[in-house]
mmCIF file of C-alpha atoms in Angstrom:
data_model
loop_
_atom_site.group_PDB
_atom_site.id
_atom_site.type_symbol
_atom_site.label_atom_id
_atom_site.label_comp_id
_atom_site.label_asym_id
_atom_site.label_seq_id
_atom_site.Cartn_x
_atom_site.Cartn_y
_atom_site.Cartn_z
ATOM 1 C CA MET C 167 52.021 -56.708 -67.550
ATOM 2 C CA ALA C 168 51.670 -58.809 -64.405
ATOM 3 C CA ASP C 169 54.296 -56.677 -62.651
ATOM 4 C CA LEU C 170 52.464 -53.476 -63.634
ATOM 5 C CA HIS C 171 49.185 -54.899 -62.353
ATOM 6 C CA ALA C 172 50.738 -55.905 -59.020
ATOM 7 C CA GLU C 173 52.388 -52.498 -58.710
ATOM 8 C CA LEU C 174 49.105 -50.685 -59.292
ATOM 9 C CA VAL C 175 47.268 -52.860 -56.792
ATOM 10 C CA GLY C 176 50.030 -52.304 -54.246
ATOM 11 C CA LYS C 177 50.150 -48.530 -54.634
ATOM 12 C CA LEU C 178 46.389 -48.048 -54.508
ATOM 13 C CA GLY C 179 45.900 -50.505 -51.655
ATOM 14 C CA LEU C 180 48.616 -48.832 -49.612
ATOM 15 C CA ARG C 181 47.058 -45.408 -50.165
ATOM 16 C CA ILE C 182 43.735 -46.616 -48.805
ATOM 17 C CA VAL C 183 45.193 -48.409 -45.786
ATOM 18 C CA ARG C 184 47.487 -45.458 -45.052
ATOM 19 C CA GLY C 185 44.482 -43.146 -44.991
ATOM 20 C CA ASP C 186 45.248 -41.108 -48.099
ATOM 21 C CA TYR C 187 41.673 -41.936 -49.100
ATOM 22 C CA PRO C 188 39.633 -41.912 -45.860
ATOM 23 C CA PRO C 189 36.598 -44.187 -45.450
ATOM 24 C CA GLY C 190 33.609 -42.748 -47.267
ATOM 25 C CA SER C 191 35.722 -40.719 -49.678
ATOM 26 C CA ARG C 192 35.376 -41.033 -53.424
ATOM 27 C CA ILE C 193 38.371 -42.062 -55.513
ATOM 28 C CA ASN C 194 38.699 -40.029 -58.696
ATOM 29 C CA VAL C 195 39.281 -42.967 -61.003
ATOM 30 C CA ASP C 196 39.647 -40.768 -64.090
ATOM 31 C CA ALA C 197 42.567 -38.945 -62.476
ATOM 32 C CA LEU C 198 44.455 -42.186 -61.835
ATOM 33 C CA GLU C 199 44.969 -42.906 -65.539
ATOM 34 C CA PRO C 200 47.182 -39.868 -66.272
ATOM 35 C CA GLU C 201 48.816 -40.027 -62.831
ATOM 36 C CA PHE C 202 50.096 -43.551 -63.327
ATOM 37 C CA GLY C 203 50.365 -43.365 -67.111
ATOM 38 C CA VAL C 204 48.318 -46.502 -67.649
ATOM 39 C CA SER C 205 45.111 -47.421 -69.404
ATOM 40 C CA LYS C 206 41.614 -47.317 -67.953
ATOM 41 C CA THR C 207 41.564 -51.102 -68.257
ATOM 42 C CA ALA C 208 44.652 -51.429 -66.054
ATOM 43 C CA ILE C 209 43.143 -49.114 -63.430
ATOM 44 C CA ARG C 210 39.847 -50.969 -63.562
ATOM 45 C CA GLU C 211 41.549 -54.354 -63.066
ATOM 46 C CA ALA C 212 43.575 -53.062 -60.105
ATOM 47 C CA LEU C 213 40.467 -51.630 -58.461
ATOM 48 C CA ARG C 214 38.640 -54.907 -59.017
ATOM 49 C CA VAL C 215 41.292 -56.714 -56.949
ATOM 50 C CA ILE C 216 41.141 -54.073 -54.223
ATOM 51 C CA ARG C 217 37.341 -54.322 -54.170
ATOM 52 C CA GLU C 218 37.638 -58.086 -53.618
ATOM 53 C CA LYS C 219 39.687 -57.307 -50.518
ATOM 54 C CA GLY C 220 36.823 -55.201 -49.187
ATOM 55 C CA LEU C 221 38.624 -51.840 -49.299
ATOM 56 C CA ILE C 222 36.339 -50.166 -51.828
ATOM 57 C CA ASP C 223 32.919 -50.477 -53.366
ATOM 58 C CA SER C 224 31.366 -49.006 -56.480
ATOM 59 C CA TRP C 225 27.872 -47.732 -57.215
ATOM 60 C CA PRO C 226 26.301 -46.167 -60.273
ATOM 61 C CA LYS C 227 26.373 -42.367 -60.065
ATOM 62 C CA ARG C 228 28.291 -42.460 -56.758
ATOM 63 C CA GLY C 229 31.518 -43.873 -58.138
ATOM 64 C CA THR C 230 34.244 -45.746 -56.289
ATOM 65 C CA ILE C 231 34.016 -45.228 -52.536
ATOM 66 C CA VAL C 232 36.452 -46.317 -49.822
ATOM 67 C CA THR C 233 34.661 -48.609 -47.390
ATOM 68 C CA ASN C 234 34.737 -48.544 -43.615
ATOM 69 C CA ARG C 235 37.426 -50.616 -41.956
ATOM 70 C CA ASP C 236 34.930 -53.222 -40.741
ATOM 71 C CA SER C 237 34.442 -54.238 -44.373
ATOM 72 C CA TRP C 238 38.141 -54.873 -44.997
ATOM 73 C CA LYS C 239 39.388 -58.446 -45.229
ATOM 74 C CA LEU C 240 41.948 -57.988 -42.482
ATOM 75 C CA LEU C 241 43.345 -61.511 -42.846
ATOM 76 C CA ASP C 242 44.163 -60.928 -46.503
ATOM 77 C CA GLY C 243 47.927 -61.137 -46.983
ATOM 78 C CA ASP C 244 48.124 -57.918 -48.987
ATOM 79 C CA VAL C 245 46.037 -55.991 -46.469
ATOM 80 C CA ILE C 246 48.309 -57.146 -43.650
ATOM 81 C CA MET C 247 51.373 -56.172 -45.667
ATOM 82 C CA TRP C 248 49.943 -52.720 -46.451
ATOM 83 C CA ARG C 249 49.146 -52.176 -42.774
ATOM 84 C CA ARG C 250 52.707 -53.080 -41.840
ATOM 85 C CA GLU C 251 54.117 -50.816 -44.529
ATOM 86 C CA ALA C 252 51.793 -47.915 -43.723
ATOM 87 C CA HIS C 253 52.776 -47.825 -40.037
ATOM 88 C CA ARG C 254 49.387 -46.264 -39.276
ATOM 89 C CA ASP C 255 48.329 -48.846 -36.697
ATOM 90 C CA ASP C 256 51.352 -51.116 -36.601
ATOM 91 C CA ASP C 257 51.340 -51.366 -32.794
ATOM 92 C CA ARG C 258 47.808 -52.722 -32.886
ATOM 93 C CA LEU C 259 48.564 -54.971 -35.852
ATOM 94 C CA LEU C 260 51.666 -56.483 -34.285
ATOM 95 C CA ALA C 261 49.912 -57.017 -30.953
ATOM 96 C CA GLU C 262 47.002 -58.755 -32.675
ATOM 97 C CA LEU C 263 49.332 -60.890 -34.806
ATOM 98 C CA SER C 264 51.098 -61.920 -31.622
ATOM 99 C CA GLN C 265 47.826 -62.792 -29.900
ATOM 100 C CA LEU C 266 46.681 -64.853 -32.866
ATOM 101 C CA ARG C 267 50.029 -66.595 -33.022
ATOM 102 C CA ASP C 268 49.731 -67.492 -29.338
ATOM 103 C CA VAL C 269 46.463 -69.271 -30.168
ATOM 104 C CA ILE C 270 47.337 -70.776 -33.547
ATOM 105 C CA GLU C 271 50.871 -72.113 -33.183
ATOM 106 C CA PRO C 272 50.557 -74.261 -30.019
ATOM 107 C CA ALA C 273 47.353 -75.754 -31.451
ATOM 108 C CA THR C 274 49.146 -76.327 -34.751
ATOM 109 C CA ALA C 275 51.967 -78.204 -33.032
ATOM 110 C CA ARG C 276 49.455 -80.330 -31.096
ATOM 111 C CA MET C 277 47.548 -81.243 -34.266
ATOM 112 C CA ALA C 278 50.747 -81.855 -36.225
ATOM 113 C CA ALA C 279 51.807 -84.394 -33.588
ATOM 114 C CA GLN C 280 48.440 -86.096 -33.937
ATOM 115 C CA PHE C 281 48.051 -86.164 -37.711
ATOM 116 C CA ARG C 282 51.522 -85.955 -39.268
ATOM 117 C CA ASP C 283 52.599 -88.681 -41.642
ATOM 118 C CA ALA C 284 56.004 -89.866 -42.826
ATOM 119 C CA ALA C 285 56.171 -87.230 -45.571
ATOM 120 C CA ASP C 286 55.435 -84.481 -43.056
ATOM 121 C CA ILE C 287 58.193 -85.667 -40.729
ATOM 122 C CA GLU C 288 60.659 -85.748 -43.607
ATOM 123 C CA ALA C 289 59.666 -82.210 -44.651
ATOM 124 C CA LEU C 290 59.954 -80.925 -41.070
ATOM 125 C CA ARG C 291 63.372 -82.537 -40.651
ATOM 126 C CA SER C 292 64.529 -80.897 -43.872
ATOM 127 C CA SER C 293 63.238 -77.491 -42.760
ATOM 128 C CA PHE C 294 64.846 -77.895 -39.351
ATOM 129 C CA ALA C 295 68.182 -78.909 -40.891
ATOM 130 C CA GLU C 296 68.184 -75.695 -42.922
ATOM 131 C CA PHE C 297 67.174 -73.727 -39.836
ATOM 132 C CA GLU C 298 70.013 -75.332 -37.861
ATOM 133 C CA ALA C 299 72.540 -74.641 -40.617
ATOM 134 C CA ALA C 300 71.527 -70.977 -41.012
ATOM 135 C CA GLY C 301 73.560 -69.816 -38.040
ATOM 136 C CA GLN C 302 73.926 -66.025 -38.089
ATOM 137 C CA ASP C 303 72.816 -65.697 -41.736
ATOM 138 C CA VAL C 304 69.773 -63.503 -41.150
ATOM 139 C CA ASP C 305 68.041 -64.052 -44.499
ATOM 140 C CA ARG C 306 68.629 -67.795 -44.454
ATOM 141 C CA LEU C 307 67.444 -68.037 -40.856
ATOM 142 C CA ALA C 308 64.233 -66.096 -41.573
ATOM 143 C CA ALA C 309 63.421 -68.226 -44.633
ATOM 144 C CA ALA C 310 64.063 -71.467 -42.761
ATOM 145 C CA ASP C 311 62.027 -70.310 -39.759
ATOM 146 C CA ARG C 312 59.072 -69.428 -41.979
ATOM 147 C CA ASP C 313 59.317 -72.760 -43.798
ATOM 148 C CA PHE C 314 59.402 -74.765 -40.564
ATOM 149 C CA HIS C 315 56.253 -73.135 -39.226
ATOM 150 C CA LEU C 316 54.444 -73.546 -42.556
ATOM 151 C CA ARG C 317 55.405 -77.237 -42.652
ATOM 152 C CA LEU C 318 53.856 -77.622 -39.210
ATOM 153 C CA LEU C 319 50.623 -76.114 -40.480
ATOM 154 C CA GLN C 320 50.627 -78.525 -43.404
ATOM 155 C CA ALA C 321 51.239 -81.433 -41.054
ATOM 156 C CA THR C 322 47.883 -80.786 -39.369
ATOM 157 C CA HIS C 323 46.134 -81.909 -42.576
ATOM 158 C CA ASN C 324 43.393 -79.444 -41.657
ATOM 159 C CA GLU C 325 42.527 -77.257 -44.640
ATOM 160 C CA LEU C 326 41.061 -74.488 -42.503
ATOM 161 C CA MET C 327 44.072 -74.423 -40.208
ATOM 162 C CA MET C 328 46.375 -74.267 -43.222
ATOM 163 C CA ARG C 329 44.549 -71.154 -44.437
ATOM 164 C CA LEU C 330 45.889 -69.359 -41.361
ATOM 165 C CA ASP C 331 49.343 -69.412 -42.927
ATOM 166 C CA VAL C 332 49.049 -65.692 -43.673
ATOM 167 C CA VAL C 333 48.904 -64.930 -39.937
ATOM 168 C CA VAL C 334 51.845 -67.191 -39.156
ATOM 169 C CA VAL C 335 53.986 -65.866 -42.019
ATOM 170 C CA HIS C 336 53.485 -62.207 -41.135
ATOM 171 C CA ALA C 337 53.969 -62.804 -37.407
ATOM 172 C CA VAL C 338 57.136 -64.857 -37.945
ATOM 173 C CA ASP C 339 58.530 -62.393 -40.486
ATOM 174 C CA ALA C 340 57.801 -59.393 -38.266
ATOM 175 C CA ARG C 341 59.381 -61.054 -35.249
ATOM 176 C CA ASN C 342 62.486 -62.015 -37.235
ATOM 177 C CA ARG C 343 62.858 -58.468 -38.531
ATOM 178 C CA ILE C 344 62.731 -57.154 -34.971
ATOM 179 C CA GLN C 345 64.978 -59.723 -33.303
ATOM 180 C CA HIS C 346 67.213 -61.165 -36.008
ATOM 181 C CA HIS C 347 69.136 -58.513 -37.882
ATOM 182 C CA PRO C 348 72.825 -58.085 -38.720
ATOM 183 C CA GLY C 349 74.909 -57.147 -35.710
ATOM 184 C CA ALA C 350 72.221 -58.039 -33.172
ATOM 185 C CA GLY C 351 72.625 -60.657 -30.501
ATOM 186 C CA TRP C 352 69.883 -63.209 -30.003
ATOM 187 C CA LEU C 353 69.238 -66.437 -28.187
ATOM 188 C CA ASP C 354 69.886 -69.560 -30.223
ATOM 189 C CA PRO C 355 66.423 -70.580 -31.525
ATOM 190 C CA VAL C 356 67.550 -74.055 -32.578
ATOM 191 C CA PRO C 357 66.999 -75.907 -29.256
ATOM 192 C CA ASP C 358 63.425 -74.620 -28.927
ATOM 193 C CA HIS C 359 62.557 -75.698 -32.467
ATOM 194 C CA ARG C 360 64.284 -79.051 -31.973
ATOM 195 C CA ARG C 361 61.985 -79.757 -29.000
ATOM 196 C CA VAL C 362 58.942 -79.010 -31.164
ATOM 197 C CA LEU C 363 60.232 -81.281 -33.927
ATOM 198 C CA GLU C 364 61.034 -84.142 -31.556
ATOM 199 C CA ALA C 365 57.595 -83.979 -29.938
ATOM 200 C CA VAL C 366 55.884 -84.003 -33.327
ATOM 201 C CA GLU C 367 58.060 -86.909 -34.484
ATOM 202 C CA ALA C 368 57.185 -88.799 -31.297
ATOM 203 C CA GLY C 369 53.477 -88.226 -31.862
ATOM 204 C CA ASN C 370 53.132 -86.532 -28.469
ATOM 205 C CA PRO C 371 50.495 -83.767 -28.824
ATOM 206 C CA ALA C 372 50.808 -82.405 -25.273
ATOM 207 C CA ALA C 373 54.588 -82.178 -25.484
ATOM 208 C CA ALA C 374 54.422 -80.570 -28.933
ATOM 209 C CA GLU C 375 51.968 -77.949 -27.716
ATOM 210 C CA ALA C 376 54.077 -77.193 -24.641
ATOM 211 C CA ALA C 377 57.271 -77.005 -26.695
ATOM 212 C CA MET C 378 55.740 -74.562 -29.142
ATOM 213 C CA ARG C 379 54.301 -72.429 -26.371
ATOM 214 C CA TYR C 380 57.782 -72.236 -24.888
ATOM 215 C CA ALA C 381 59.382 -71.532 -28.286
ATOM 216 C CA ILE C 382 57.213 -68.468 -28.875
ATOM 217 C CA ARG C 383 57.345 -67.235 -25.278
ATOM 218 C CA GLU C 384 59.193 -64.048 -26.253
ATOM 219 C CA SER C 385 57.113 -63.343 -29.339
ATOM 220 C CA ASP C 386 54.641 -61.009 -27.614
ATOM 221 C CA VAL C 387 57.397 -58.817 -26.207
ATOM 222 C CA ASP C 388 59.288 -58.734 -29.489
ATOM 223 C CA LEU C 389 56.306 -57.911 -31.649
ATOM 224 C CA ARG C 390 55.110 -55.191 -29.309
ATOM 225 C CA SER C 391 58.532 -53.535 -29.431
ATOM 226 C CA GLY C 392 57.838 -52.424 -33.003
ATOM 227 C CA GLU C 393 59.341 -53.189 -36.386
ATOM 228 C CA PRO C 394 62.168 -51.426 -38.179
ATOM 229 C CA PRO C 395 61.095 -49.497 -41.312
ATOM 230 C CA PHE C 396 59.116 -52.026 -43.306
ATOM 231 C CA ASP C 397 60.671 -53.405 -46.488
ATOM 232 C CA PRO C 398 58.043 -55.423 -48.382
ATOM 233 C CA ASP C 399 60.752 -57.046 -50.517
ATOM 234 C CA GLY C 400 62.714 -58.135 -47.466
ATOM 235 C CA THR C 401 65.947 -56.698 -48.816
ATOM 236 C CA ASN C 402 66.880 -54.604 -45.763
#
């Protein structure tokens, strides 16, 4: 049941973001039941989730209406994923993810160096060891890269900063899909990440910020070069 619910949410959300239902248009909810072969309750629950993301609204007598883009929760993880999958405005999305990453990640490294504790250092060392061991294994490298950057966010001990993980995850994943794929050649990312780790371990905020800024120096160029066809399951 949970898988069916997630599938319905995903299909309907993607349709809206892709523009199948333009802003201001009415969604024929009654037609969705026979189309998907599910109950009204299942459709209603899926639309409730999509409404919480700001993509639709409902009014008596007017029905379910697609909202204008300025009402969408653009930092919602599903909305970002649907935008990447839809390829309607992926150039803009990737550029904006890159710009946000340029702001967030150096500040994250600085704060991690200031506020990390022994458990954070241990977690970062573990993530880095996996990153270092990944070598040319694309899937392992991407997972370790994501984990390292998330551990840095956690090391800030700032709840609001940690909520920006959705930006970091999508930016890191998109960049890895562009740069790190089977048969491609890429610069060894281990030394750059080691410098970040060492600065955080040393409790040196300025060095950590500078190391992270250097580590992501190519991110803007990579993200603006465009993604391969998007695979939300990460299997390609």
